[in-house]
Coordinates of C-alpha atoms and ligand atoms in Angstrom, one line a residue:
M1 CA 45.8 98.4 94.0
Q2 CA 46.7 95.7 91.3
I3 CA 47.3 92.6 93.3
R4 CA 44.8 90.1 92.6
Q5 CA 43.1 88.4 95.5
S6 CA 44.1 84.9 94.7
A7 CA 46.4 85.3 97.7
Q8 CA 44.7 86.2 101.1
I9 CA 46.5 89.2 102.4
P10 CA 46.0 89.4 106.2
A11 CA 43.8 92.0 107.5
G12 CA 46.7 93.8 109.0
G13 CA 48.6 93.7 105.6
L14 CA 51.9 92.0 105.0
V15 CA 54.9 92.2 107.1
V16 CA 58.3 92.5 105.4
I17 CA 61.7 92.4 107.0
A18 CA 64.5 93.9 104.8
N19 CA 67.8 95.4 106.1
R20 CA 67.5 98.7 104.0
E21 CA 64.8 101.0 104.9
P22 CA 62.6 102.5 102.1
Y23 CA 62.7 106.0 103.6
A24 CA 65.7 107.4 105.5
H25 CA 65.6 110.6 107.5
E26 CA 69.0 112.7 107.4
W27 CA 70.2 115.8 108.8
D28 CA 71.3 118.2 106.0
A29 CA 74.0 120.8 106.3
A30 CA 71.5 123.5 107.4
G31 CA 70.4 121.4 110.3
N32 CA 67.1 120.4 108.6
V33 CA 65.7 116.7 108.5
V34 CA 65.3 115.5 104.9
V35 CA 64.0 112.3 103.5
Q36 CA 66.2 110.3 101.4
R37 CA 65.4 107.3 99.2
P38 CA 68.2 104.5 98.8
A39 CA 69.5 103.2 95.5
S40 CA 68.3 99.8 96.0
G41 CA 66.6 97.3 93.7
L42 CA 64.9 95.7 96.6
V43 CA 63.3 98.8 97.4
T44 CA 62.2 99.4 94.0
G45 CA 60.7 96.1 93.8
I46 CA 59.1 95.7 97.2
E47 CA 57.8 99.0 98.1
P48 CA 54.9 99.2 95.6
I49 CA 53.5 95.8 97.1
L50 CA 53.5 97.5 100.6
R51 CA 51.8 100.6 99.3
A52 CA 49.2 98.4 97.5
C53 CA 48.6 96.0 100.5
G54 CA 49.4 97.9 103.5
G55 CA 51.3 96.3 106.3
T56 CA 54.7 96.8 108.2
W57 CA 58.3 97.2 106.9
V58 CA 60.9 96.2 109.5
A59 CA 64.4 97.7 108.6
H60 CA 67.4 99.0 110.1
G61 CA 67.1 102.5 111.0
G62 CA 70.3 103.9 109.5
G63 CA 69.5 107.6 108.7
S64 CA 71.1 110.2 110.9
A65 CA 67.8 111.7 111.8
D66 CA 65.8 108.6 111.9
R67 CA 65.2 108.7 115.7
T68 CA 63.5 111.9 115.4
Q69 CA 60.6 110.8 113.4
T70 CA 59.6 107.5 115.0
D71 CA 57.5 106.7 118.1
R72 CA 58.8 104.8 121.1
M73 CA 58.7 101.6 119.1
G74 CA 60.5 103.0 116.3
R75 CA 57.2 103.1 114.1
L76 CA 56.3 105.8 111.6
A77 CA 53.7 106.0 108.9
V78 CA 55.1 106.1 105.1
P79 CA 55.5 107.3 102.4
P80 CA 56.1 110.5 104.5
E81 CA 54.0 112.7 102.2
A82 CA 51.1 110.2 101.8
P83 CA 51.3 107.3 104.3
E84 CA 50.1 103.8 103.3
Y85 CA 51.9 101.5 105.5
T86 CA 54.2 101.4 108.5
L87 CA 57.9 101.4 108.6
R88 CA 59.3 99.9 111.9
R89 CA 63.1 101.0 112.5
L90 CA 65.3 98.9 114.6
W91 CA 68.4 100.3 116.3
I92 CA 71.2 98.1 115.9
E93 CA 74.4 98.9 117.9
E94 CA 77.1 100.2 115.6
E95 CA 79.8 97.7 115.9
A96 CA 77.2 94.8 115.5
Y97 CA 75.8 96.4 112.5
E98 CA 79.1 96.8 111.0
R99 CA 80.1 93.2 111.4
Y100 CA 76.7 91.8 110.4
Y101 CA 76.2 94.2 107.5
S102 CA 79.5 95.3 106.0
G103 CA 81.3 92.2 107.4
F104 CA 79.5 88.9 107.2
A105 CA 76.7 90.0 104.6
N106 CA 78.9 92.0 102.3
E107 CA 82.3 90.8 102.5
G108 CA 81.1 87.1 103.0
L109 CA 77.9 86.3 101.3
W110 CA 77.8 88.9 98.7
P111 CA 81.1 87.9 96.8
L112 CA 80.3 84.4 97.7
C113 CA 77.0 84.4 95.6
H114 CA 78.5 86.6 92.8
M115 CA 80.9 85.4 90.3
A116 CA 82.8 88.6 90.3
H117 CA 86.1 87.3 91.4
T118 CA 86.4 89.0 94.8
Q119 CA 87.5 86.6 97.4
P120 CA 84.9 86.2 100.4
A121 CA 86.2 87.0 103.9
F122 CA 84.5 84.8 106.5
R123 CA 85.5 86.1 110.2
A124 CA 84.1 84.4 113.4
P125 CA 83.2 88.0 115.0
D126 CA 81.1 88.8 112.0
W127 CA 79.2 85.6 112.0
I128 CA 78.5 86.1 115.7
A129 CA 77.1 89.6 114.9
Y130 CA 75.1 88.1 112.0
Q131 CA 73.3 85.6 114.2
A132 CA 72.7 88.1 116.8
V133 CA 71.4 90.7 114.4
N134 CA 69.2 87.9 112.9
E135 CA 67.8 87.2 116.4
T136 CA 66.8 90.9 116.6
F137 CA 65.0 91.1 113.5
A138 CA 63.2 87.8 113.9
H139 CA 62.0 88.9 117.4
A140 CA 60.6 92.2 115.8
A141 CA 59.2 90.2 112.9
I142 CA 57.2 88.0 115.3
E143 CA 56.0 90.9 117.3
E144 CA 54.6 92.5 114.1
T145 CA 53.0 89.5 112.3
G146 CA 49.5 88.6 113.5
A147 CA 47.9 85.2 114.1
D148 CA 47.1 84.8 110.3
G149 CA 50.5 86.5 109.4
L150 CA 52.5 86.2 106.3
L151 CA 56.2 87.1 106.6
L152 CA 58.1 88.3 103.6
I153 CA 61.9 88.0 104.5
Q154 CA 64.1 89.8 102.1
D155 CA 67.7 88.9 101.1
Y156 CA 71.0 87.4 102.2
H157 CA 71.1 89.6 105.3
F158 CA 68.4 87.3 106.9
A159 CA 69.3 83.7 106.2
L160 CA 68.7 82.6 109.7
V161 CA 65.4 84.4 110.3
P162 CA 63.2 81.6 108.8
K163 CA 64.3 78.9 111.2
L164 CA 64.1 81.4 114.2
V165 CA 60.7 82.5 113.3
R166 CA 59.7 78.9 112.8
D167 CA 61.0 77.7 116.1
Q168 CA 59.3 80.6 118.1
A169 CA 56.1 81.1 116.1
P170 CA 55.4 78.2 113.9
H171 CA 52.0 79.5 112.9
V172 CA 53.7 82.2 110.8
V173 CA 54.0 81.4 107.2
T174 CA 57.3 82.6 105.8
S175 CA 59.1 83.3 102.5
L176 CA 62.7 84.0 102.1
F177 CA 63.5 85.9 99.0
W178 CA 67.1 85.9 97.8
H179 CA 67.8 88.9 95.6
I180 CA 71.2 87.9 94.5
P181 CA 72.4 84.8 92.6
W182 CA 72.9 81.4 94.4
P183 CA 76.2 80.0 93.3
N184 CA 77.0 76.5 92.3
S185 CA 77.5 74.1 95.4
E186 CA 81.1 73.9 95.3
A187 CA 81.4 77.8 95.7
A188 CA 78.7 77.7 98.3
G189 CA 80.8 75.2 100.2
I190 CA 83.4 77.9 101.1
C191 CA 81.3 79.4 103.6
P192 CA 82.5 77.9 107.1
W193 CA 78.8 77.9 108.4
K194 CA 77.1 76.6 105.4
E195 CA 75.1 73.9 107.3
T196 CA 73.7 76.6 109.6
I197 CA 72.9 79.0 106.8
L198 CA 71.1 76.3 105.0
E199 CA 69.1 75.1 108.0
G200 CA 68.2 78.6 108.6
M201 CA 66.9 79.1 105.2
L202 CA 65.1 75.8 105.1
G203 CA 63.0 77.1 108.1
A204 CA 61.0 78.9 105.5
D205 CA 57.8 77.6 103.7
I206 CA 59.3 79.1 100.5
V207 CA 62.7 80.1 99.4
G208 CA 62.5 82.2 96.1
F209 CA 65.3 83.2 93.7
H210 CA 65.1 85.1 90.4
T211 CA 65.9 82.1 88.1
R212 CA 65.4 78.6 87.8
Q213 CA 69.2 78.0 87.5
Y214 CA 69.8 79.7 91.0
C215 CA 67.0 77.3 92.4
L216 CA 68.7 74.4 90.9
N217 CA 72.1 75.7 92.3
F218 CA 70.5 76.1 95.7
L219 CA 68.9 72.4 95.6
D220 CA 72.2 71.0 94.6
T221 CA 73.7 72.8 97.6
V222 CA 71.3 71.5 100.3
Q223 CA 71.6 68.0 98.9
R224 CA 75.4 68.1 99.1
Y225 CA 75.7 69.6 102.6
L226 CA 72.6 68.5 104.6
E227 CA 70.9 65.2 105.2
C228 CA 67.7 66.0 103.5
R229 CA 65.2 65.0 100.7
V230 CA 65.3 66.9 97.6
D231 CA 62.4 66.5 95.0
L232 CA 63.2 68.1 91.8
E233 CA 59.6 67.3 90.5
T234 CA 58.0 69.7 93.0
M235 CA 61.1 71.8 93.6
S236 CA 61.2 71.2 97.2
V237 CA 63.2 70.2 100.0
T238 CA 62.2 68.2 103.2
Y239 CA 64.5 68.7 106.1
N240 CA 63.8 67.7 109.6
G241 CA 60.1 67.0 108.7
H242 CA 59.4 70.4 107.3
R243 CA 59.0 70.9 103.5
T244 CA 60.2 74.1 101.9
L245 CA 59.4 75.1 98.2
V246 CA 62.2 76.2 96.1
R247 CA 60.7 78.5 93.5
P248 CA 61.8 81.2 90.8
Y249 CA 59.9 84.5 91.2
P250 CA 61.6 86.7 88.7
I251 CA 61.2 90.2 90.4
S252 CA 60.1 93.2 88.2
V253 CA 58.9 96.8 88.4
E254 CA 55.5 98.8 88.7
W255 CA 53.4 98.7 85.6
P256 CA 52.3 101.3 84.5
Y257 CA 55.6 102.9 85.3
P258 CA 55.6 106.5 86.1
A259 CA 57.9 107.6 83.3
A260 CA 59.2 111.0 82.8
T261 CA 58.3 112.8 79.6
R262 CA 60.6 113.3 76.6
A263 CA 60.4 117.0 77.1
E264 CA 61.6 116.5 80.7
G265 CA 64.6 114.3 79.2
A266 CA 65.3 117.2 76.5
S267 CA 65.6 119.8 79.3
L268 CA 68.1 117.5 81.2
R269 CA 70.1 117.3 78.0
D270 CA 70.2 121.2 77.7
A271 CA 71.3 121.4 81.1
F272 CA 74.3 119.1 80.3
G273 CA 74.8 121.1 77.0
I274 CA 74.3 117.9 75.0
P275 CA 73.3 118.5 71.4
A276 CA 69.9 117.2 70.4
D277 CA 71.4 115.0 67.8
A278 CA 74.0 113.5 70.0
H279 CA 73.4 109.7 71.0
V280 CA 73.3 109.5 74.8
S281 CA 73.8 106.2 76.6
I282 CA 72.9 106.0 80.2
G283 CA 74.1 103.8 83.1
V284 CA 72.5 103.7 86.5
D285 CA 74.0 101.7 89.3
R286 CA 75.2 101.4 92.7
A287 CA 79.1 101.9 92.7
D288 CA 79.5 98.3 93.3
Y289 CA 82.3 96.1 91.7
T290 CA 79.7 93.5 90.6
K291 CA 78.2 96.0 88.2
G292 CA 81.1 96.1 85.6
L293 CA 81.4 99.8 85.8
V294 CA 85.2 100.2 85.1
E295 CA 84.8 97.3 82.3
R296 CA 82.1 99.4 80.8
V297 CA 84.1 102.5 80.6
A298 CA 86.9 100.5 78.8
A299 CA 84.3 99.5 76.2
V300 CA 83.3 103.1 75.8
E301 CA 86.9 103.9 75.3
L302 CA 87.5 101.3 72.6
L303 CA 84.2 102.4 71.0
L304 CA 85.6 106.1 70.5
E305 CA 89.1 104.9 69.6
E306 CA 87.7 102.7 66.9
N307 CA 85.0 105.1 65.6
P308 CA 86.4 108.7 65.5
S309 CA 83.2 109.8 63.7
L310 CA 81.4 109.6 67.2
L311 CA 83.7 112.1 68.8
G312 CA 81.3 115.0 69.7
K313 CA 78.3 113.0 68.7
Y314 CA 78.2 110.5 71.6
V315 CA 78.0 111.0 75.4
F316 CA 77.8 108.2 78.0
V317 CA 76.2 109.3 81.2
Q318 CA 76.9 107.1 84.3
L319 CA 75.1 107.6 87.6
A320 CA 77.0 105.8 90.3
S321 CA 75.4 105.9 93.8
P322 CA 77.9 105.4 96.7
T323 CA 77.3 102.2 98.4
R324 CA 78.9 100.2 101.2
T325 CA 81.5 102.7 101.6
R326 CA 83.2 101.5 104.5
I327 CA 84.3 98.4 102.7
P328 CA 87.9 98.8 101.2
R329 CA 86.9 96.8 97.9
Y330 CA 84.3 99.5 97.4
Q331 CA 86.4 102.4 98.1
R332 CA 89.0 101.0 95.5
L333 CA 86.0 100.5 92.9
A334 CA 85.2 104.2 93.4
D335 CA 88.8 105.4 92.8
D336 CA 89.1 103.0 89.9
L337 CA 86.0 104.2 88.1
K338 CA 87.0 108.1 88.6
E339 CA 90.4 107.2 87.2
A340 CA 89.0 105.2 84.2
V341 CA 86.7 108.2 83.4
D342 CA 89.4 110.7 83.7
R343 CA 91.3 108.7 81.4
V344 CA 88.8 108.6 78.5
N345 CA 87.7 112.2 78.9
G346 CA 91.4 113.3 79.1
R347 CA 92.1 111.1 75.8
F348 CA 89.1 112.2 73.7
G349 CA 87.5 115.2 75.4
T350 CA 87.7 118.8 74.2
E351 CA 86.9 122.1 75.8
A352 CA 83.3 121.7 74.4
W353 CA 82.6 118.1 74.8
K354 CA 83.3 115.3 77.3
P355 CA 82.4 111.9 76.2
I356 CA 81.6 110.5 79.7
V357 CA 79.7 112.3 82.4
L358 CA 80.1 110.6 85.7
Q359 CA 77.8 111.5 88.5
M360 CA 78.7 109.9 91.9
R361 CA 75.8 110.6 94.3
T362 CA 72.6 109.3 95.3
F363 CA 69.6 110.0 92.9
A364 CA 65.9 110.4 93.9
P365 CA 63.7 108.1 91.7
E366 CA 62.2 111.0 90.0
E367 CA 65.6 112.1 88.9
V368 CA 66.6 108.7 87.6
R369 CA 63.6 108.8 85.5
Q370 CA 64.6 112.0 83.9
Y371 CA 67.9 110.6 83.0
Y372 CA 66.2 107.5 81.4
A373 CA 64.0 110.1 79.3
M374 CA 67.2 111.7 78.2
A375 CA 68.7 108.4 76.9
D376 CA 68.9 106.7 73.5
S377 CA 70.3 103.6 75.0
A378 CA 71.1 102.0 78.3
L379 CA 74.2 100.2 79.3
V380 CA 73.4 97.5 82.0
T381 CA 76.5 95.4 81.8
P382 CA 77.1 93.8 85.4
L383 CA 79.5 91.0 85.8
H384 CA 77.0 89.2 87.7
D385 CA 73.5 90.1 88.9
G386 CA 70.6 88.4 90.5
M387 CA 68.0 90.3 88.3
N388 CA 69.1 94.0 87.7
L389 CA 65.9 96.3 88.0
V390 CA 67.6 99.1 86.1
A391 CA 67.4 97.1 82.9
K392 CA 63.5 96.7 83.5
E393 CA 63.0 100.1 84.7
Y394 CA 64.8 101.5 81.6
V395 CA 62.4 99.5 79.4
A396 CA 59.4 100.5 81.4
A397 CA 60.4 104.2 80.9
C398 CA 60.7 104.0 77.3
E399 CA 57.0 104.7 76.3
D400 CA 57.8 106.0 72.9
G401 CA 59.6 102.8 72.2
H402 CA 62.8 104.4 71.0
G403 CA 65.4 103.1 73.3
A404 CA 68.0 100.2 72.9
L405 CA 69.2 97.9 76.0
V406 CA 72.7 96.6 76.0
L407 CA 72.4 94.0 78.6
S408 CA 74.8 91.5 80.2
V409 CA 74.1 87.9 79.7
F410 CA 75.1 87.5 83.5
A411 CA 72.2 89.4 84.7
G412 CA 69.0 87.4 85.6
A413 CA 67.0 90.0 83.4
A414 CA 68.7 88.5 80.4
K415 CA 66.5 85.5 80.8
E416 CA 63.4 87.5 80.3
L417 CA 64.3 90.6 77.8
E418 CA 64.6 89.0 74.6
G419 CA 64.7 92.3 72.6
A420 CA 67.9 93.3 74.5
L421 CA 71.4 93.2 72.8
L422 CA 73.1 90.8 75.0
V423 CA 76.7 91.0 75.8
N424 CA 79.5 89.4 77.6
P425 CA 80.8 92.3 80.0
Y426 CA 84.3 90.6 80.1
D427 CA 84.5 91.0 76.4
T428 CA 85.4 94.5 75.8
Q429 CA 85.5 94.4 72.1
Q430 CA 81.9 92.9 71.9
V431 CA 80.5 95.4 74.2
A432 CA 82.0 98.3 72.1
G433 CA 80.6 96.8 68.9
T434 CA 77.3 96.2 70.4
I435 CA 77.2 100.0 71.7
L436 CA 77.8 100.9 68.0
R437 CA 75.0 98.5 67.0
A438 CA 72.8 100.2 69.3
I439 CA 73.8 103.7 67.9
L440 CA 73.2 102.7 64.4
M441 CA 70.0 100.6 64.9
P442 CA 67.3 101.5 62.6
L443 CA 64.2 102.9 64.3
A444 CA 61.9 100.2 63.2
E445 CA 64.1 97.6 64.7
R446 CA 64.5 99.6 67.9
R447 CA 60.6 99.9 68.3
A448 CA 60.2 96.2 67.6
R449 CA 62.8 95.2 70.3
M450 CA 61.5 97.7 72.8
Q451 CA 58.0 96.5 72.3
A452 CA 58.8 92.8 72.8
M453 CA 60.4 93.9 76.2
R454 CA 57.6 96.3 77.2
D455 CA 55.1 93.3 76.5
Q456 CA 57.1 91.1 78.7
I457 CA 57.3 93.4 81.5
A458 CA 53.6 94.4 81.1
S459 CA 52.6 90.8 81.9
H460 CA 55.2 90.3 84.4
S461 CA 55.3 93.2 86.6
I462 CA 56.0 93.6 90.4
Y463 CA 52.3 92.6 91.1
D464 CA 52.5 89.3 89.1
W465 CA 55.6 88.7 91.2
S466 CA 53.9 89.3 94.5
E467 CA 50.8 87.7 93.5
A468 CA 52.8 84.5 92.6
L469 CA 54.6 84.5 95.9
L470 CA 51.4 85.1 98.0
A471 CA 49.5 82.6 96.3
D472 CA 52.2 80.1 97.1
M473 CA 52.6 81.3 100.6
T474 CA 48.5 80.9 101.0
G475 CA 48.9 77.5 99.5
A476 CA 51.6 76.6 102.1
R477 CA 49.1 77.9 104.8
Q478 CA 46.3 75.8 103.5
Q479 CA 48.5 72.8 103.3
R480 CA 49.8 72.6 106.7
G481 CA 46.4 73.4 108.1
R482 CA 45.7 76.1 110.8
F483 CA 46.6 73.9 113.7
W484 CA 49.4 75.7 115.1
P485 CA 49.2 77.4 118.4
Q486 CA 48.5 81.0 118.1
R487 CA 51.8 82.2 119.4
I488 CA 54.7 80.6 121.2
S489 CA 57.2 83.1 122.6
P490 CA 57.2 82.8 126.3
S491 CA 60.9 81.6 126.4
W492 CA 62.0 84.4 123.9
E493 CA 64.8 86.5 125.2
H494 CA 65.3 90.0 123.5
P495 CA 68.9 89.8 122.3
R496 CA 69.9 93.2 123.8
E497 CA 73.5 93.0 123.0
V498 CA 73.0 94.3 119.3
V499 CA 70.1 96.6 120.1
A500 CA 71.2 100.2 120.6
G501 CA 69.2 102.1 123.3
Ligands
LIG1 O1 71.0 93.2 95.0 C1 71.1 93.0 96.3 C2 70.6 93.9 97.2 O2 70.5 93.8 98.5 C3 69.5 94.7 96.6 O3 68.4 93.9 97.0 C4 69.5 96.0 96.9 O4 68.9 96.8 96.0 C5 71.0 96.2 96.9 O5 71.7 95.1 97.2 C6 71.3 97.4 97.8 O6 72.2 97.1 98.9 P1 72.4 97.9 100.0 O7 71.1 97.7 100.8 O8 73.6 97.2 100.8 O9 72.7 99.3 99.7

């Protein structure tokens, strides 16, 4: 356990609420229950902390066989092979879940916060479901959090939970970490229920973002839409007598990182029939329109068009995990991506060689590490991204220092990884030229750049992230004293309408 004790971790461990569960149980075709790990930067970042500190992760139980593995309260010990903390699954009724998750969170807040030019959809029934599901999660979080509890609320799915918890259980110290960007105040103003969202968030003792810019955008937004006092000196907001700190906590990955060996990477290359001297670029993403996947394929196309000497000598391997597949925009993206890859392979491919290998399925973390080990460079070119942990994972995986990272300036990670080759993902010519630069880069330069990025991650790992956040939460607890009543929830009614039986 590497979390230093400047933060006091409660005896029962931490309580985290996040929509996505770290382990899902699914029925496979043969009728067996199998464990699946989701493709999620949030899970990559938060899970090592709970493994280190113990505690409870409260999440939506979304796996088809999830109910077969829990006790009556929806609890089970995880990781399944060597338990270290508790997962508590909540069963949300299907229609409410669709409206809250696909609707309000992912068709409303997601495009609102990302500058990826997809119009947000705000529908009243989605908003009603979002409020109800937030109540369900707040109720469970209060149940799980002890008298000295620290509650870590994750992401845009739960903007209302901090206030709900504060109203019902004011002794609980809460942080809300927003894993995606926060837009400028004008863009944020599109949301018809912005005041309620902001009031909900300001129930937290701490609101965290990945970058200082997102914090400033948020402060500007609350100043514009609420009667509150913003103090830029201390980065805090006082609203209705309650003070919330607004701070950047750039999320990161485990360090040391459990990298796959070069030999494992080489055997994967063999399995694909890629010659040892070919340059392999890797892309690892959820199949999301914010990730710039179609734009990336267009850049590879231009690269090959302008550099015929690379034909047969360059392969781009893209892992794209299906995500949010019930939302039409995501279905369109999946179709567009396949079409773009077919176009490039049709144009340049031969019997013996395909320039792009597209793998559309979910990958276990161990598998992803083999792909990192096979690659000579990584292409991380989102149109907009809060942080992007793939960029950091790839760097952490490059133990021999050989790899090159092509990184979008619009990913939060670009603020920290100075050794990366930065690109504007909308500029196809620039991305193509930069991939070529990565291919041709002398080994000494690759090593120097990679070393600078590895040093950065070594000194700013996920454990530093949690240490900083927990230290601030401990400070918030000390500041407000321990004078809150132990637990106030007599009038709490369980919001039954969204809880499936
Ligand atoms: O990037 C935002 C985020 O919620 C991450 O925190 C998470 O890794 C990712 O989206 C996964 O999304 P979902 O849980 O919808 O599959």
